[in-house]
XYZ file of C-alpha atoms in Angstrom:
360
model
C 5.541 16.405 30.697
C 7.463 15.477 27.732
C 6.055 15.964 24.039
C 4.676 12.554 23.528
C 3.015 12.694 26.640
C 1.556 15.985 25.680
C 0.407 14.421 22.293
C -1.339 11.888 24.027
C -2.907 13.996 26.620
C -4.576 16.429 23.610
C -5.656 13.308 21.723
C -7.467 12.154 24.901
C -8.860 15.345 24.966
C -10.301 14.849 21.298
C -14.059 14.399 22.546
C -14.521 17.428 23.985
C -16.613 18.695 21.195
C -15.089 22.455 20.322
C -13.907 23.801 16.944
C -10.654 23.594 15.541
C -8.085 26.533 15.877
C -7.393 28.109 12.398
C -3.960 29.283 11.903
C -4.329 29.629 8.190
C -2.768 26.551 6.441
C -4.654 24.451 4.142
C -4.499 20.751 3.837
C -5.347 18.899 0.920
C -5.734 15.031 1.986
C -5.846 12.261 -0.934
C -6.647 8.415 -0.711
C -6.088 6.286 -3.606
C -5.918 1.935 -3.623
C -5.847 0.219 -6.698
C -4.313 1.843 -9.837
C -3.665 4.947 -7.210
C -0.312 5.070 -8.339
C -0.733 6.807 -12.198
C -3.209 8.435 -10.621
C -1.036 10.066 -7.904
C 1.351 11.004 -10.531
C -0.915 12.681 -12.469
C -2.294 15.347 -9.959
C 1.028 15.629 -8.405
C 2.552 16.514 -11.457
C 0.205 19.072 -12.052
C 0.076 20.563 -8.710
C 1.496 24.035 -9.041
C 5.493 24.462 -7.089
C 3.613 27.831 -4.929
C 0.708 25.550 -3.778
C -0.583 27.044 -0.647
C -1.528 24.265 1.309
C 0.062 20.842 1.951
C -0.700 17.767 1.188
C -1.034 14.443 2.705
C -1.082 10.649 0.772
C -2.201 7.037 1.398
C -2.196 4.473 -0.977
C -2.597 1.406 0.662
C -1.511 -1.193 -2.188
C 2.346 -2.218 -3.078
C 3.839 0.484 -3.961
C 3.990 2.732 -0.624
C 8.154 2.058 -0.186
C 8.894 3.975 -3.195
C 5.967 6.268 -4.113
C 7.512 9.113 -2.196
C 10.154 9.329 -4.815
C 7.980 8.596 -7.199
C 5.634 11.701 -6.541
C 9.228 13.833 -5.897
C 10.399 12.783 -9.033
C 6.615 13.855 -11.004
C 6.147 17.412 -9.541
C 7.376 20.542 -8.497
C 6.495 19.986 -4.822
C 9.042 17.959 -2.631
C 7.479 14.787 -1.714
C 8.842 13.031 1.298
C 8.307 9.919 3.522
C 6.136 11.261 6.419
C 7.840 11.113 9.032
C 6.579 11.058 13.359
C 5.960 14.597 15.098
C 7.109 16.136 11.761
C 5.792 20.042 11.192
C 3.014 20.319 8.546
C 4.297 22.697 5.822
C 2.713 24.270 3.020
C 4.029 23.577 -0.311
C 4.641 19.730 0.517
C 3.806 16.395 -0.237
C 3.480 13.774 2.995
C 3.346 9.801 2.239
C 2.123 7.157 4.544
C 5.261 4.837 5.050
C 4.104 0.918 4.666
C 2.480 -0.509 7.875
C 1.347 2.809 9.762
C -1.538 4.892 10.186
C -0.865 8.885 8.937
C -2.382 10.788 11.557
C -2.874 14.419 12.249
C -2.859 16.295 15.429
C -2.644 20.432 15.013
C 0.467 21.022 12.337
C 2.217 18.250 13.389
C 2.054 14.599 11.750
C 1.664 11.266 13.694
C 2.409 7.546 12.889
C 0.371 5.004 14.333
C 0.301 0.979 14.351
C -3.266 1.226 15.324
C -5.826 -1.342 14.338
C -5.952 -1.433 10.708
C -8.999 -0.248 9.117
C -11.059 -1.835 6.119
C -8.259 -4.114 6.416
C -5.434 -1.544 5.469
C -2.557 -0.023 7.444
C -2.195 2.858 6.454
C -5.799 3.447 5.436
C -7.612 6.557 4.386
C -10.353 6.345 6.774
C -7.850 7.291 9.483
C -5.757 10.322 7.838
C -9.541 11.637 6.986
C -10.826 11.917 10.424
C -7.637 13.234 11.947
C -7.429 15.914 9.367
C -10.642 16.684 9.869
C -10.340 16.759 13.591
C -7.588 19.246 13.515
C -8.643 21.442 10.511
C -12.245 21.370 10.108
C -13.381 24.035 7.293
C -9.646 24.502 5.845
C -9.723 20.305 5.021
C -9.942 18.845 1.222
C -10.479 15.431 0.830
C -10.060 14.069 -2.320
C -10.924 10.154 -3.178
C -9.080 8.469 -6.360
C -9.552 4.925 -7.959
C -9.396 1.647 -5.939
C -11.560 -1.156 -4.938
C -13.863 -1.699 -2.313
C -15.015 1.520 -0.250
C -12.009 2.799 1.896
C -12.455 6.781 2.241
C -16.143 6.818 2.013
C -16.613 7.468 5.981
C -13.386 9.469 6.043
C -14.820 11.738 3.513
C -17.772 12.682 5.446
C -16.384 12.811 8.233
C -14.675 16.187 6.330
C -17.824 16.971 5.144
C -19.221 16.525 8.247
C -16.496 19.276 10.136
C -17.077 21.630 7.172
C -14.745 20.580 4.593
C -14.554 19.982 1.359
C -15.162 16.824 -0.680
C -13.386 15.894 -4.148
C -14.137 12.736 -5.940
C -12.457 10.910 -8.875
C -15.125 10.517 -12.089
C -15.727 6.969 -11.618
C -15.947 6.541 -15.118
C -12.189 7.205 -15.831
C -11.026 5.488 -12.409
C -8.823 2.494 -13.237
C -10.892 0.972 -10.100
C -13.835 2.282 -9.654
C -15.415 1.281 -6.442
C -13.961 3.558 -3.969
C -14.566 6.735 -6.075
C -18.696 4.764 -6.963
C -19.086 4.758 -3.068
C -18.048 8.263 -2.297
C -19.988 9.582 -4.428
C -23.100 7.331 -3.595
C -22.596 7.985 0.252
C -21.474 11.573 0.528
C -22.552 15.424 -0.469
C -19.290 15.634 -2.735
C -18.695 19.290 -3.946
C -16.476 18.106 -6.767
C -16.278 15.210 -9.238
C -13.955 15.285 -12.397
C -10.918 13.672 -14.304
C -7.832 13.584 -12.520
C -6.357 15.672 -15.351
C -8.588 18.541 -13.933
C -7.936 18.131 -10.103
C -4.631 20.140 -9.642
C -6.142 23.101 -10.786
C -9.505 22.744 -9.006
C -7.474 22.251 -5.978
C -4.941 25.229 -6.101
C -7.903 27.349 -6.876
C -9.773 25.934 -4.056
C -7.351 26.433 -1.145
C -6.949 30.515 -2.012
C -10.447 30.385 -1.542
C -11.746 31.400 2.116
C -12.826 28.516 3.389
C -16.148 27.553 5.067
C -17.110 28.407 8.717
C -15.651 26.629 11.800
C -18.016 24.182 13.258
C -18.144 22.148 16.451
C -16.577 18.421 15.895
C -19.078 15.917 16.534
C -17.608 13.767 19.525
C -17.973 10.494 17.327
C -15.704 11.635 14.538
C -13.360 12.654 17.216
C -13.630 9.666 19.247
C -12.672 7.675 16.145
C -9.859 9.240 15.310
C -8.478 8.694 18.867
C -8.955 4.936 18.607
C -6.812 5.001 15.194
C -4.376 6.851 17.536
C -4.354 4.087 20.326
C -6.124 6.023 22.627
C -9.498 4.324 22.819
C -9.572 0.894 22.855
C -12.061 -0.689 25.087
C -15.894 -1.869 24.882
C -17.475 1.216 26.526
C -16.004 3.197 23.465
C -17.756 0.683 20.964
C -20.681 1.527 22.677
C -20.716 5.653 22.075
C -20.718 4.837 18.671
C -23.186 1.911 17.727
C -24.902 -0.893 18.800
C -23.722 -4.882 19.566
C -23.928 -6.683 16.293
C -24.244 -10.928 16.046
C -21.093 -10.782 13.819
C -16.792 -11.312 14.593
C -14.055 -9.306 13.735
C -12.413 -11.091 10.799
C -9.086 -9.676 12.060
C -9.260 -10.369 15.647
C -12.686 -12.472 16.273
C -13.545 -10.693 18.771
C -17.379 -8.651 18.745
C -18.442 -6.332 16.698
C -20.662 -3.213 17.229
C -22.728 -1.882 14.360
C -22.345 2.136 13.143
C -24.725 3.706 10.976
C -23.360 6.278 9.038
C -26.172 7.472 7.430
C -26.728 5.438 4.735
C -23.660 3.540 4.898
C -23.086 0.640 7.217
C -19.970 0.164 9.242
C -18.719 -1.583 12.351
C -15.929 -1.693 14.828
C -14.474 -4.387 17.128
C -13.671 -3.510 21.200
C -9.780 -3.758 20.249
C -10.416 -1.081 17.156
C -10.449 -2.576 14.110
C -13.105 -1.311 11.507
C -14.824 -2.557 8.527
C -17.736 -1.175 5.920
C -20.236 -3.844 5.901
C -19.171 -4.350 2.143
C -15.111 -4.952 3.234
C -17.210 -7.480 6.111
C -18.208 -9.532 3.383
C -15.421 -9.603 1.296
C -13.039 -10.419 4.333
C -15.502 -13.368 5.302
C -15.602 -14.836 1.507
C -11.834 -14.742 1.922
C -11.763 -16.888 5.007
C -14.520 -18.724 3.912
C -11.962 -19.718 0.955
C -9.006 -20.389 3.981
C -11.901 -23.058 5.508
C -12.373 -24.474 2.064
C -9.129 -25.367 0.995
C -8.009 -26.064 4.375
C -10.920 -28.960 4.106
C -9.718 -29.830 0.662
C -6.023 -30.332 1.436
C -7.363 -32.748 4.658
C -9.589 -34.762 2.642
C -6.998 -35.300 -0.144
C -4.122 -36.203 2.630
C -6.534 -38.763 4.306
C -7.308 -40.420 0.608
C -3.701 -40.393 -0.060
C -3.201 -42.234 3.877
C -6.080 -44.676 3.684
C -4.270 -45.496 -0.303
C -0.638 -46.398 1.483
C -2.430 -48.327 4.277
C -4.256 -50.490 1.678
C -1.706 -51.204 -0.264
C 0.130 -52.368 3.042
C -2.391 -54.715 4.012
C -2.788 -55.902 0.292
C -1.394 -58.902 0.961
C -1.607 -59.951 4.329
C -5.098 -58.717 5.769
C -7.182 -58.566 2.037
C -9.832 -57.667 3.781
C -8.729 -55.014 6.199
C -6.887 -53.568 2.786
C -10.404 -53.304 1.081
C -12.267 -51.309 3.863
C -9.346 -48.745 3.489
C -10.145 -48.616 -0.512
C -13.311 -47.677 0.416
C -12.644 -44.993 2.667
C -10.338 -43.425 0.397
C -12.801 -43.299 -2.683
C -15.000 -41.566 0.378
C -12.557 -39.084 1.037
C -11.933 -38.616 -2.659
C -15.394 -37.961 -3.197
C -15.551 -35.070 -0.086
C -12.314 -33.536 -1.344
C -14.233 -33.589 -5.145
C -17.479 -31.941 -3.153
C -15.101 -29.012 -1.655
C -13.327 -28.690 -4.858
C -16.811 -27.755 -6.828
C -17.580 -25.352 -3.877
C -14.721 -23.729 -4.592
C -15.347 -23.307 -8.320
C -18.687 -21.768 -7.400
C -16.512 -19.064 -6.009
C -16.347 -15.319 -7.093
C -13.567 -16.842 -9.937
C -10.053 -15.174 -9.316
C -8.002 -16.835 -6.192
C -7.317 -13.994 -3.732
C -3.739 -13.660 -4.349
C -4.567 -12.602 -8.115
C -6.609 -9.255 -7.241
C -5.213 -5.942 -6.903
C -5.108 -5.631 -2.811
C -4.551 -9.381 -1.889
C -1.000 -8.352 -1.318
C -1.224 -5.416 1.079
C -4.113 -7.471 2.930
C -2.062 -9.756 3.806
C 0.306 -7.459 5.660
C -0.281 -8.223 9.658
């Protein structure tokens, strides 16, 4: 059996409810969207060169190609591009390359193109439960500023396997949804200014952490689907209930989780969404439909225009029915074009994420 067989095997294996082995190392796990990237900085820079524990990153808008040097160039602690089956270390910083999941399995690192989650690949949710998965108690999650609510489940799913939960002060995030929703949705042990967090977290991981507890089989089985190991309806249906909505990545079903207070779903083929990134992803192809509609009506004016002006002076007649239909058409595309000014106000492409969202 060669090692990614082995890998896959174990991940398979991921339901079988038992605690984590402990071998000692700590791992600090971070998730940060919009204006993630000062933030990063920050607490990197900060972090002390003899950390004992290492540390994992996603930041899942524009600037993932180049944040490992970045974060190598802010700190003491070598930051890197993670890379497949690499060795977990101590003392080191791991980034989510552009386009893949950041998994964990034991001390080693995976990379996934697994269904993208909350519309993100990478996305925190992901790296959360895997960490979690593999290191239970010794597992910090910390949350930083972004939009929308990416992290929130992730987080308690540490909390959840006896970890430890960190949260940006919402009131200094640059964004601060993400931070707002943690906070809202989970038991968080810590909240304060990123100026504070390197030193909260290096005294945190020479603490003894908590006691080893089981790993509830859901947590698990979710981080095997962001692996690409479960991917089929009768997995949807350990984990919630049939839902009358589509997958606004795939359109396939949808089945309905509640996380405690928070409401989440999941298609067959393993993409997931909050309920809040569900309606934000079906305003955005509500806005497709919309100006799809408004480009056709204007295109049919324009048509119905030429083909009265051809008939102008040989069929008079036929020439004015095609007036007509053209003022009609110019009065639907004028009816689409005030439905989109009812809109939420900035196109899509103008806010923080529309770029990385757009990313197949």
């Amino acid at each position: 059996m060669n090692r990614n067989t082995a890998v896959r095997q174990t991940l398979l294996d991921m339901t079988d409810g038992t605690t984590v082995r402990d071998d000692g190392l700590r791992l600090i796990v971070v998730g940060a969207s919009a204006g993630g990237v000062a933030a990063l900085t920050s607490l990197v820079r900060d972090l002390p060169g003899d950390l004992a524990a290492a540390v994992l990153v996603v930041l899942h808008v524009g600037a993932e190609s180049i944040l490992p040097d970045l974060l190598d160039r802010a700190g003491p602690l070598p930051a890197r591009r993670a890379e497949r089956g690499q060795s977990i270390e101590p003392g080191r910083v791991y980034v989510a390359p552009p386009g893949s999941h950041l998994l964990v399995h034991d001390r080693h690192l995976l990379l996934r193109r697994g269904p993208r989650e909350n519309l993100a690949r990478p996305a925190i949710d992901p790296m959360f439960r895997s960490a979690a998965c593999s290191f239970g108690s010794r597992v910090i999650g910390v949350v930083l500023t972004g939009s929308l609510n990416d992290g929130t489940a992730g987080l308690r799913a540490i909390k959840r396997c006896g970890g430890l939960a960190v949260v940006q002060d919402p009131a200094e995030a640059p964004f601060r949804d993400m931070p707002a929703s943690a906070l809202a949705h989970v038991d968080v042990d810590h909240c304060l200014g990123v100026g504070a967090m390197a030193g909260l977290l290096a005294r945190l991981v020479l603490e003894p952490p908590g006691p080893e507890v089981p790993i509830p089989g859901d947590i698990r089985l979710e981080a095997a689907i962001a692996a690409e190991e479960h991917v089929d309806m009768s997995s949807e249906n350990e984990l919630g209930v049939p839902a009358p909505f589509t997958c606004p990545e795939c359109q396939g079903p949808l089945w309905e989780i509640a996380d405690a207070r928070m409401l989440r779903y999941r298609c067959h083929t393993g993409h997931a969404f909050t309920a809040e990134v569900m309606l934000d992803a079906q305003a955005e192809e509500t806005d497709r439909i919309l100006w799809t509609l408004l480009r056709s009506h204007q295109q049919r004016a324009e048509l119905a225009r030429r083909l009265a002006e051809k008939e102008r002076a040989g069929r008079p007649g036929l020439a004015e029915r095609f007036r007509d239909r053209a003022k009609e058409y110019e009065s639907d595309a004028e009816t689409v074009k005030r439905l989109l000014l009812q809109g939420d106000g900035a196109p899509r492409e103008e806010r923080p994420e529309a770029e990385e969202r757009r990313a197949p």
